[in-house]
C-alpha positions as a Python dict, from the first residue, in 0.01 Angstrom:
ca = {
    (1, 'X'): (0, 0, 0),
    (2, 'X'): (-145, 327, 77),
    (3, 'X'): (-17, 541, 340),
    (4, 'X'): (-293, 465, 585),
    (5, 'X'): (-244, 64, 567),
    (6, 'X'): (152, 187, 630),
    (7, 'X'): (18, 348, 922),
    (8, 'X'): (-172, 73, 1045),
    (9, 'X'): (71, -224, 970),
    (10, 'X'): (330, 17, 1186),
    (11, 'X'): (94, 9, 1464),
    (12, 'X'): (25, -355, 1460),
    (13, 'X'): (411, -406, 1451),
    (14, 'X'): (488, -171, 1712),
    (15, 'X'): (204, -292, 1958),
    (16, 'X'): (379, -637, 1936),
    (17, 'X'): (661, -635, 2178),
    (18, 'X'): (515, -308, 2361),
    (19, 'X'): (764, -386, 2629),
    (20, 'X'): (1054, -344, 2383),
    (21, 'X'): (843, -24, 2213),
    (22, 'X'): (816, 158, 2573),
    (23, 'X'): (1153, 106, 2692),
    (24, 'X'): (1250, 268, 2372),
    (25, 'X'): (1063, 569, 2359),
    (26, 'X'): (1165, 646, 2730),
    (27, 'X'): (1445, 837, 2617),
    (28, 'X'): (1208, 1048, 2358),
    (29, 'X'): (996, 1100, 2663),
    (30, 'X'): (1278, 1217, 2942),
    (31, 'X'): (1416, 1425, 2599),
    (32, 'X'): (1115, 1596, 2486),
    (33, 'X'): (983, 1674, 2873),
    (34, 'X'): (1323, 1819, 3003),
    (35, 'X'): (1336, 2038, 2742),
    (36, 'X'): (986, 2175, 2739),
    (37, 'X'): (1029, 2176, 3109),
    (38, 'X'): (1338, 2378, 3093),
    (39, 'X'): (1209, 2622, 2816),
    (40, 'X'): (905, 2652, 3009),
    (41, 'X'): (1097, 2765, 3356),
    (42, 'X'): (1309, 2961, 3145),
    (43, 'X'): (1044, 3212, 2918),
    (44, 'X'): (892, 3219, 3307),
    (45, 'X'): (1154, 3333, 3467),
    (46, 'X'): (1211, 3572, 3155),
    (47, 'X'): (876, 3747, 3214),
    (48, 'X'): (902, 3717, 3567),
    (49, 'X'): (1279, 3941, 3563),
    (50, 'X'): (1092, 4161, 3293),
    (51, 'X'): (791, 4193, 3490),
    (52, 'X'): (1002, 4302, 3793),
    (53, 'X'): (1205, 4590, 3547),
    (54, 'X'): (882, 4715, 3452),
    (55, 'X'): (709, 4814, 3759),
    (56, 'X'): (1013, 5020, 3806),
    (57, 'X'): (939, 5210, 3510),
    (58, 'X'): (1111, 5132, 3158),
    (59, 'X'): (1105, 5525, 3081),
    (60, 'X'): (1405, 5597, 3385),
    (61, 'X'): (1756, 5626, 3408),
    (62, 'X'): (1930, 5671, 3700),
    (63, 'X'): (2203, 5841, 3790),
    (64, 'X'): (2459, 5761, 4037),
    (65, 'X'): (2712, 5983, 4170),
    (66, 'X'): (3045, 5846, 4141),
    (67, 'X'): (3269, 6110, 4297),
    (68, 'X'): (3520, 6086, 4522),
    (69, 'X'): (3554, 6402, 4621),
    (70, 'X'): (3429, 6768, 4446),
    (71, 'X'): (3060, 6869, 4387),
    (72, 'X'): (2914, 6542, 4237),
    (73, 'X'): (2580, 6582, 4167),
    (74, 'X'): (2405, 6900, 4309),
    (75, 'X'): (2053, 7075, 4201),
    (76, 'X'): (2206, 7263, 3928),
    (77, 'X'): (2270, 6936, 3761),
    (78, 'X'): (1923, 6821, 3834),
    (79, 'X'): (1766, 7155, 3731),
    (80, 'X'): (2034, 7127, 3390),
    (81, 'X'): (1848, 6765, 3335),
    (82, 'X'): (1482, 6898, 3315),
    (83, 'X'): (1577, 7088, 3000),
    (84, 'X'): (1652, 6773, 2806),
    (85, 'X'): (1414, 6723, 2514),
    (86, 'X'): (1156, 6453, 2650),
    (87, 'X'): (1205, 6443, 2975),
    (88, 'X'): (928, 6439, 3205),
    (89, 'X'): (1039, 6497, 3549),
    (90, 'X'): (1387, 6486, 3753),
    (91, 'X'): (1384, 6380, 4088),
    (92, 'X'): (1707, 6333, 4350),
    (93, 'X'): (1732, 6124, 4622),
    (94, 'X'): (2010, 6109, 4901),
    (95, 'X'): (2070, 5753, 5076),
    (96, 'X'): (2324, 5608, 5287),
    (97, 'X'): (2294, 5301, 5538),
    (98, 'X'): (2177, 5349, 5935),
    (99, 'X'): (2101, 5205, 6200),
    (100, 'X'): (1784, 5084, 6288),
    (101, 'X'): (1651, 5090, 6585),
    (102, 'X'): (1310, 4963, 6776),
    (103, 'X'): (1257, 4841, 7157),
    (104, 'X'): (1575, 4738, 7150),
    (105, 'X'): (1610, 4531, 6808),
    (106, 'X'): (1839, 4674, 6586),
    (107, 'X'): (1884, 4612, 6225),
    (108, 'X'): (2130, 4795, 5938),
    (109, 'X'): (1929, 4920, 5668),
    (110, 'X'): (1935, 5199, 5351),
    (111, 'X'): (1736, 5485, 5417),
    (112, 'X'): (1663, 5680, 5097),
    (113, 'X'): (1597, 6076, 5144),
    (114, 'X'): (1303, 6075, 4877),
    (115, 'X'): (1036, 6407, 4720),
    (116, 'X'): (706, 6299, 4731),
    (117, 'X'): (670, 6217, 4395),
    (118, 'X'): (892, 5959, 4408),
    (119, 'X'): (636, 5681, 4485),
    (120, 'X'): (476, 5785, 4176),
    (121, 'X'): (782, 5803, 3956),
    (122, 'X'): (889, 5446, 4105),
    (123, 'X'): (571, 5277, 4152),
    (124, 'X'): (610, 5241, 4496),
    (125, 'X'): (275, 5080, 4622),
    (126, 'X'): (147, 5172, 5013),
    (127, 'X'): (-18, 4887, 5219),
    (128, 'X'): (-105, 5062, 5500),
    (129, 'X'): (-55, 5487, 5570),
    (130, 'X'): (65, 5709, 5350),
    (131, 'X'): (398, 5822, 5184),
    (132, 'X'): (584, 6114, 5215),
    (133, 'X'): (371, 6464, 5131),
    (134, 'X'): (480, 6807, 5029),
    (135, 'X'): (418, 6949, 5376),
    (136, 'X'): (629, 6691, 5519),
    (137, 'X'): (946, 6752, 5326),
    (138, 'X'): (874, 7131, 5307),
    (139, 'X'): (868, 7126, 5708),
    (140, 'X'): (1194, 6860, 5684),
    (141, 'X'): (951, 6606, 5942),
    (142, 'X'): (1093, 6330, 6095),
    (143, 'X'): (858, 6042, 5930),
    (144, 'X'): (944, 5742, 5798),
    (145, 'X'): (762, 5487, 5552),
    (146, 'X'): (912, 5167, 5566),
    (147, 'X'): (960, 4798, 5390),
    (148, 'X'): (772, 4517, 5493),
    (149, 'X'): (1100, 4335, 5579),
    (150, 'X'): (1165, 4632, 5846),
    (151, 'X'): (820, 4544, 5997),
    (152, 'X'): (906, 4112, 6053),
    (153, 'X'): (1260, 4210, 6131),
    (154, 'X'): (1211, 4475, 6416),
    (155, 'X'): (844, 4442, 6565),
    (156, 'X'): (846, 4058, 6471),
    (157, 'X'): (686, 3794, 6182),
    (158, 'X'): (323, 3821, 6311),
    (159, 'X'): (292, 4194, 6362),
    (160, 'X'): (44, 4352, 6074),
    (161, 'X'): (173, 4643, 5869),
    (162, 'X'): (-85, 4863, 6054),
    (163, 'X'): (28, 4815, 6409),
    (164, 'X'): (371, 5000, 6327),
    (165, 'X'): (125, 5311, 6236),
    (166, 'X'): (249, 5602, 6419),
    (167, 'X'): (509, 5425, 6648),
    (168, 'X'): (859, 5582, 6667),
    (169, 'X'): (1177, 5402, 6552),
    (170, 'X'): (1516, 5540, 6583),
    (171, 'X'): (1723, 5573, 6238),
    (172, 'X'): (2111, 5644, 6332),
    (173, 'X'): (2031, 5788, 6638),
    (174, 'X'): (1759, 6017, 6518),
    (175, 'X'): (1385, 5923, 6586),
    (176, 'X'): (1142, 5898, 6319),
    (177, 'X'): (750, 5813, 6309),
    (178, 'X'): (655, 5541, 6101),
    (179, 'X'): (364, 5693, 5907),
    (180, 'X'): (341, 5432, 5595),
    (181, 'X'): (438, 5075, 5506),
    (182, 'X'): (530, 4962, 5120),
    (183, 'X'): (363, 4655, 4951),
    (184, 'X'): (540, 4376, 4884),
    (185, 'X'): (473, 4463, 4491),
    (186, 'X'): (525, 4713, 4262),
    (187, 'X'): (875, 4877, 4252),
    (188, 'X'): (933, 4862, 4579),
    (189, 'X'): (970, 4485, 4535),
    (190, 'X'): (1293, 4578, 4307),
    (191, 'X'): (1426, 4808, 4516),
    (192, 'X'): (1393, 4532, 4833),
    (193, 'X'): (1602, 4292, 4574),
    (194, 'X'): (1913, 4481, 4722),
    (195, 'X'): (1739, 4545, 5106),
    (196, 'X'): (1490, 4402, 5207),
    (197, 'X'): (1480, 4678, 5480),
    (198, 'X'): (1459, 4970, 5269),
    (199, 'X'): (1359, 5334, 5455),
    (200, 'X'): (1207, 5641, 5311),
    (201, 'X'): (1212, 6002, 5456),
    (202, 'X'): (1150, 6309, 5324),
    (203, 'X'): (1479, 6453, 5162),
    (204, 'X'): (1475, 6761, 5354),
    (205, 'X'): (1503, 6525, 5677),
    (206, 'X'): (1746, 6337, 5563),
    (207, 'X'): (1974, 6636, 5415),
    (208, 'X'): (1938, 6790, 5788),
    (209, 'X'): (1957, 6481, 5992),
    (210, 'X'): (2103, 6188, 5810),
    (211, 'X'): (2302, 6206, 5545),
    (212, 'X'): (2401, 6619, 5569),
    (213, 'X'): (2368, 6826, 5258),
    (214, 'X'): (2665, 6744, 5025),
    (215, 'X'): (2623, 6552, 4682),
    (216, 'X'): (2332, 6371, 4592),
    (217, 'X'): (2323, 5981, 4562),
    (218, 'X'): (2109, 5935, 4261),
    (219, 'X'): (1964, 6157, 4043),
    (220, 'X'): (1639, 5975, 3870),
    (221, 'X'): (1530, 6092, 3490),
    (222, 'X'): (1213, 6019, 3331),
    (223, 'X'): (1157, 5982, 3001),
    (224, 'X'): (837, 6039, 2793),
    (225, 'X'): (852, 5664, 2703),
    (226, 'X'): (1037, 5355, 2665),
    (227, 'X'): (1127, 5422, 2274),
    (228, 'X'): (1301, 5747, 2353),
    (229, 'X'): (1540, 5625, 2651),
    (230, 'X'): (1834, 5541, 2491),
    (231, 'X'): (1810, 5883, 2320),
    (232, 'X'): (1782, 6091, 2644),
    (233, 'X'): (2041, 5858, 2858),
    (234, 'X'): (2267, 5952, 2567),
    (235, 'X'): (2162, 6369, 2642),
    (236, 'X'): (2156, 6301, 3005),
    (237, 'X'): (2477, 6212, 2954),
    (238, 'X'): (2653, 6521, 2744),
    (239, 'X'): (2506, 6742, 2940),
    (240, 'X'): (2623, 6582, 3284),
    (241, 'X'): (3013, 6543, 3145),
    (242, 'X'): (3008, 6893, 2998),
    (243, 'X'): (2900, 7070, 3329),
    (244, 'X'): (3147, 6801, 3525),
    (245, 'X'): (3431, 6913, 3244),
    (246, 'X'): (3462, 6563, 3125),
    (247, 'X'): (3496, 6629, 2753),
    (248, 'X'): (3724, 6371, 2602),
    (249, 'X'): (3589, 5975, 2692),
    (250, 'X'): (3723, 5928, 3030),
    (251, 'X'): (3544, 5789, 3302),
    (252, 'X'): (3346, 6046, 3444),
    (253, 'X'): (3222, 6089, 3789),
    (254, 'X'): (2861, 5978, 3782),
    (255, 'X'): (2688, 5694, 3585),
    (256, 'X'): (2421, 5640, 3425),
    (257, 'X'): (2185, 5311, 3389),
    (258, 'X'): (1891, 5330, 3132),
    (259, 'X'): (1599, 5135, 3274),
    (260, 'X'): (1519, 4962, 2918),
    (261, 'X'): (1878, 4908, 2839),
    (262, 'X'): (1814, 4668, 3163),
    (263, 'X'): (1546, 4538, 3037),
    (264, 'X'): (1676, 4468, 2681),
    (265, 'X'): (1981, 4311, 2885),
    (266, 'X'): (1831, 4109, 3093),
    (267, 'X'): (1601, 3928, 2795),
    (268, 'X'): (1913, 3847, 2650),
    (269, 'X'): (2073, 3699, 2955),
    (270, 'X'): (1746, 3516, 3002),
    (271, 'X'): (1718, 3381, 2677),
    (272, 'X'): (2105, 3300, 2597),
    (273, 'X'): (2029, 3095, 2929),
    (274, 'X'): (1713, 2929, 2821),
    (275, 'X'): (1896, 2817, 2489),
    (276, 'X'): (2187, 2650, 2738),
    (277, 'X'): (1939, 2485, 2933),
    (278, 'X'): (1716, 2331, 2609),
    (279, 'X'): (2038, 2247, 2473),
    (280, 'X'): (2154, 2006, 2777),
    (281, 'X'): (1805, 1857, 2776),
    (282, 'X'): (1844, 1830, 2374),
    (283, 'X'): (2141, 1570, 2458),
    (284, 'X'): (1889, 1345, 2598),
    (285, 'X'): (1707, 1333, 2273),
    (286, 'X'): (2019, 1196, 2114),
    (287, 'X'): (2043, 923, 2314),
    (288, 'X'): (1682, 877, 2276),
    (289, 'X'): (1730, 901, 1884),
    (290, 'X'): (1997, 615, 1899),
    (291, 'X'): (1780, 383, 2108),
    (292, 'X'): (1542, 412, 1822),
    (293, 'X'): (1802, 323, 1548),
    (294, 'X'): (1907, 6, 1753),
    (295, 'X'): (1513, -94, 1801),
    (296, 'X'): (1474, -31, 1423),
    (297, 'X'): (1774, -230, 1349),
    (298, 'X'): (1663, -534, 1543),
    (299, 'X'): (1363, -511, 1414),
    (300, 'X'): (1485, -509, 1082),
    (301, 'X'): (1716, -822, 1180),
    (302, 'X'): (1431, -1023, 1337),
    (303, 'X'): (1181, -913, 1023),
    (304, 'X'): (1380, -1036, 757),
    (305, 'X'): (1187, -1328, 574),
    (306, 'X'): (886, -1097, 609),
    (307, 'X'): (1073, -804, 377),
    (308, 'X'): (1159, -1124, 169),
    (309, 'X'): (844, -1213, 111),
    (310, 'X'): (718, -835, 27),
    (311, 'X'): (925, -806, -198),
    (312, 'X'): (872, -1140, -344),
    (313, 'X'): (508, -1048, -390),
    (314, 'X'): (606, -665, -535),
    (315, 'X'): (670, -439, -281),
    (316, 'X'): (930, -208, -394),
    (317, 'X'): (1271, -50, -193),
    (318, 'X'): (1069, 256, -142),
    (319, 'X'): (793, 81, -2),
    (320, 'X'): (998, -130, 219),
    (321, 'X'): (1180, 191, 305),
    (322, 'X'): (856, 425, 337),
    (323, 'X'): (737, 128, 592),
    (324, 'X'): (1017, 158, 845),
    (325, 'X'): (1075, 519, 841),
    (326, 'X'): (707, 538, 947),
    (327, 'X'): (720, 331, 1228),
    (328, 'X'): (1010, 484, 1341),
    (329, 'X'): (830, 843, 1343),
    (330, 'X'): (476, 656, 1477),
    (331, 'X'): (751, 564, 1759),
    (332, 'X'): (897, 880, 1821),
    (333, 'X'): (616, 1095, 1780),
    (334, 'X'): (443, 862, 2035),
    (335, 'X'): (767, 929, 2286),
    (336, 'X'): (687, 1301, 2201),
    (337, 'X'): (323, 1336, 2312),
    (338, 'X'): (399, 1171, 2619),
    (339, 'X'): (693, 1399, 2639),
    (340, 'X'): (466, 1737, 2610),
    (341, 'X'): (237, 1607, 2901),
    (342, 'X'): (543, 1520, 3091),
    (343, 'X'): (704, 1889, 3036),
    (344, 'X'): (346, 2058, 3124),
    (345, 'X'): (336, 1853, 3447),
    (346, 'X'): (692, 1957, 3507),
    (347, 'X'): (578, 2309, 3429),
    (348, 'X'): (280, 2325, 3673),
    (349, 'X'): (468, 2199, 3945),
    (350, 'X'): (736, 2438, 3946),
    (351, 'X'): (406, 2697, 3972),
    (352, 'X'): (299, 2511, 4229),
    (353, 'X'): (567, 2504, 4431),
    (354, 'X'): (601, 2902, 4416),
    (355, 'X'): (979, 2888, 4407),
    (356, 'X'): (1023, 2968, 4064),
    (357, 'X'): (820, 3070, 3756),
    (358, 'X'): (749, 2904, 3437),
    (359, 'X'): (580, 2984, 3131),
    (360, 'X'): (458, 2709, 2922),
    (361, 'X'): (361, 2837, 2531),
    (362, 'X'): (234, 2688, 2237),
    (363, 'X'): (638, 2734, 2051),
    (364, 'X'): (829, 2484, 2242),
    (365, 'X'): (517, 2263, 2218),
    (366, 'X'): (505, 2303, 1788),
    (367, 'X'): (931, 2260, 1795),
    (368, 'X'): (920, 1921, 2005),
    (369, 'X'): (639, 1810, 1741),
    (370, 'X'): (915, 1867, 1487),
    (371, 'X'): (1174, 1757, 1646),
    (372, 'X'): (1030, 1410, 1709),
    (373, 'X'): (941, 1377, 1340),
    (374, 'X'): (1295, 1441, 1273),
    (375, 'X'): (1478, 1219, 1518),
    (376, 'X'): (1259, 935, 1386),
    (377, 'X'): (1317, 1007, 1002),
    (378, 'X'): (1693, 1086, 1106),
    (379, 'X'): (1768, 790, 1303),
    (380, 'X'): (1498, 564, 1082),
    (381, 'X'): (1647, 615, 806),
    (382, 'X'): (1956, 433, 799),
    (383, 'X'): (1766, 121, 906),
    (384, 'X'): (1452, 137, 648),
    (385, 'X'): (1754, 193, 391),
    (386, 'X'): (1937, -147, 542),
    (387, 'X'): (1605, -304, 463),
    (388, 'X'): (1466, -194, 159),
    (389, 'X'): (1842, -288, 60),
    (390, 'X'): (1791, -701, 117),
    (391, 'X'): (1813, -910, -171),
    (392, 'X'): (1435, -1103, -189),
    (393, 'X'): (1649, -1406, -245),
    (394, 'X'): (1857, -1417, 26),
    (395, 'X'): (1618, -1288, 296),
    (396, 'X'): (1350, -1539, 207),
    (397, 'X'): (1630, -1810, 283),
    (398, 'X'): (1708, -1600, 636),
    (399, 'X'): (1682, -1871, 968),
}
């Protein structure tokens, strides 16, 4: 028999008890979709974490001040940073957590002392106004551009981000005039991950009004791209410990987080996760695989005057063999196609839904191919052996 008339004669077998052939490959089906399902919310949720990292900016590290007491970080140390080799710009910013304060709604919230080139250097996007300018911090003015999340929380859900324009807020006591509003996006949609309430002033205001002129809270340095970050965290570094005096390893009293070390991080977390979550799912397949090798077997149990009779008329044990293991992968890889459409649905409806992301691509697709065709030449096999195995003889005398 050719390989096409295998084919065939496994269809016409399997399309006889298609009850008994569905129930089976209902466990191929749940297997195959829960994985790609998984994988799927998994690489999304990867690019989604990823996606959020970059529009920070992969080419910064920040530096936080860690002191308890002493200097911390000052200007020298941020003028001391600009020498590094590839380094860009250094900017500082002071922050602390106030008060906020609107006809009589109050919510707690950080307010970040910022230059005005930290939008820029953060990717801060404006919806409505305009952020911080030069005059503003070199006057130290009382304005204020704030989340989206301060908007809802103290003028209320249905007031639009252009109606706070120019109004006056109070921020620990001191008032401010709201003269911008952040977008949702961009990296002020990292920064709200920690606050959703997150205020910007003009450093100058906030050294002379806020949060006084001692140490500052962060100290951001930007790199002249993502390939040569690890190298200038690692400058940043020497050069902050030796001006601090920390020469030997101990901790020191400021640290520093390298923006693509996150990122690098993160992908690993992601994935390490992804790989836990495919592997639960994979468990399914097992039990899938079995049900196969106990329809194979009873097939092979109820088919056993027919193998007599093939090999009465010539067929051979690979033949016999060759015949089983092929219905057992038309099975599987039946389970499997069913499976893919059942992992895309489960794919698009998590997109749908908005609550998570997923990212369905053509790899887990190709692997559950494979992995079908090897659960039903694995678990096939042992029955196809069983029946190429039958003496002609004694099956042809089989009740």
């Amino acid at each position: 028999m050719s390989l096409l008339d295998i084919f065939l004669e496994a269809l016409r077998s399997l399309s006889a008890n298609k009850a008994r052939s569905v129930l089976t490959i209902l466990g191929i089906v749940v297997g195959i979709g829960s994985v790609i399902g998984l994988v799927s919310i998994g690489q999304g949720s990867k690019q989604s974490i990823e996606d959020q990292i970059r529009s920070v900016g992969t080419n910064l590290a920040t530096v936080t001040n860690m002191a308890q007491s002493g200097d911390g970080l000052t200007q020298d140390d941020v003028n001391a940073l600009r020498s590094v080799p590839n380094v860009t710009d250094v900017q500082a910013t002071r922050a602390g957590s106030f008060d906020l304060v609107y006809d009589g709604t109050s919510v707690s919230s950080q307010v970040i002392g910022v230059s005005p080139q930290y939008a820029e250097m953060r990717n801060i996007e404006i919806e409505a106004g305009s952020f911080v300018n030069d005059y503003q911090d070199a006057i130290a003015a009382h304005v204020a551009v704030i989340s989206p999340g301060t908007v809802e929380k103290l003028w209320g859900e249905n007031t639009s981000a252009r109606d706070t324009l120019g109004t006056q807020m109070r921020i620990g006591g001191v008032v401010f005039t709201v003269i911008g509003i952040t977008s949702s996006t961009g990296g002020g949609a990292v920064q709200s991950l920690t606050s959703d309430t997150t205020v910007y002033v003009p450093i100058s205001a906030a050294a002379n009004a806020l949060t006084g002129k001692g140490p500052y809270t962060n100290i951001y340095v930007v790199g002249a791209g993502e390939s040569v970050m690890e190298q200038v965290s690692a400058q940043a570094e020497a050069v902050l410990r030796a001006r601090h005096g920390f020469t030997g390893s101990e901790d020191a009293d400021f640290s520093i987080m390298n923006m693509s070390g996150l990122l690098s991080m993160a992908g690993s977390v992601t994935d390490t996760l992804t790989a836990l979550l495919a592997a639960i799912a994979g468990i399914s397949l097992v039990v899938g695989g079995i049900g196969i090798m106990n329809m194979m077997l009873t097939t092979v149990t109820e088919r056993i005057r027919e193998i007599g009779l093939r090999k009465a008329i010539g067929a051979t044990p690979s033949n016999i063999t060759l015949l089983f293991l092929v219905e057992s992968v038309v099975l599987t890889s039946l389970g499997g196609l069913v499976g893919i459409v059942v992992g895309w649905g489960i794919a698009a409806l998590v997109n749908a839904t908005g609550l998570l992301s997923a990212s369905l691509t053509l790899g887990p697709v190709l692997l559950a191919v494979a992995v079908c065709m090897l659960i039903g030449i694995v678990f096939g096999y042992w029955p196809a052996r069983r029946a190429a195995k039958l003496d002609p003889i004694e099956a042809l005398r089989y009740q």
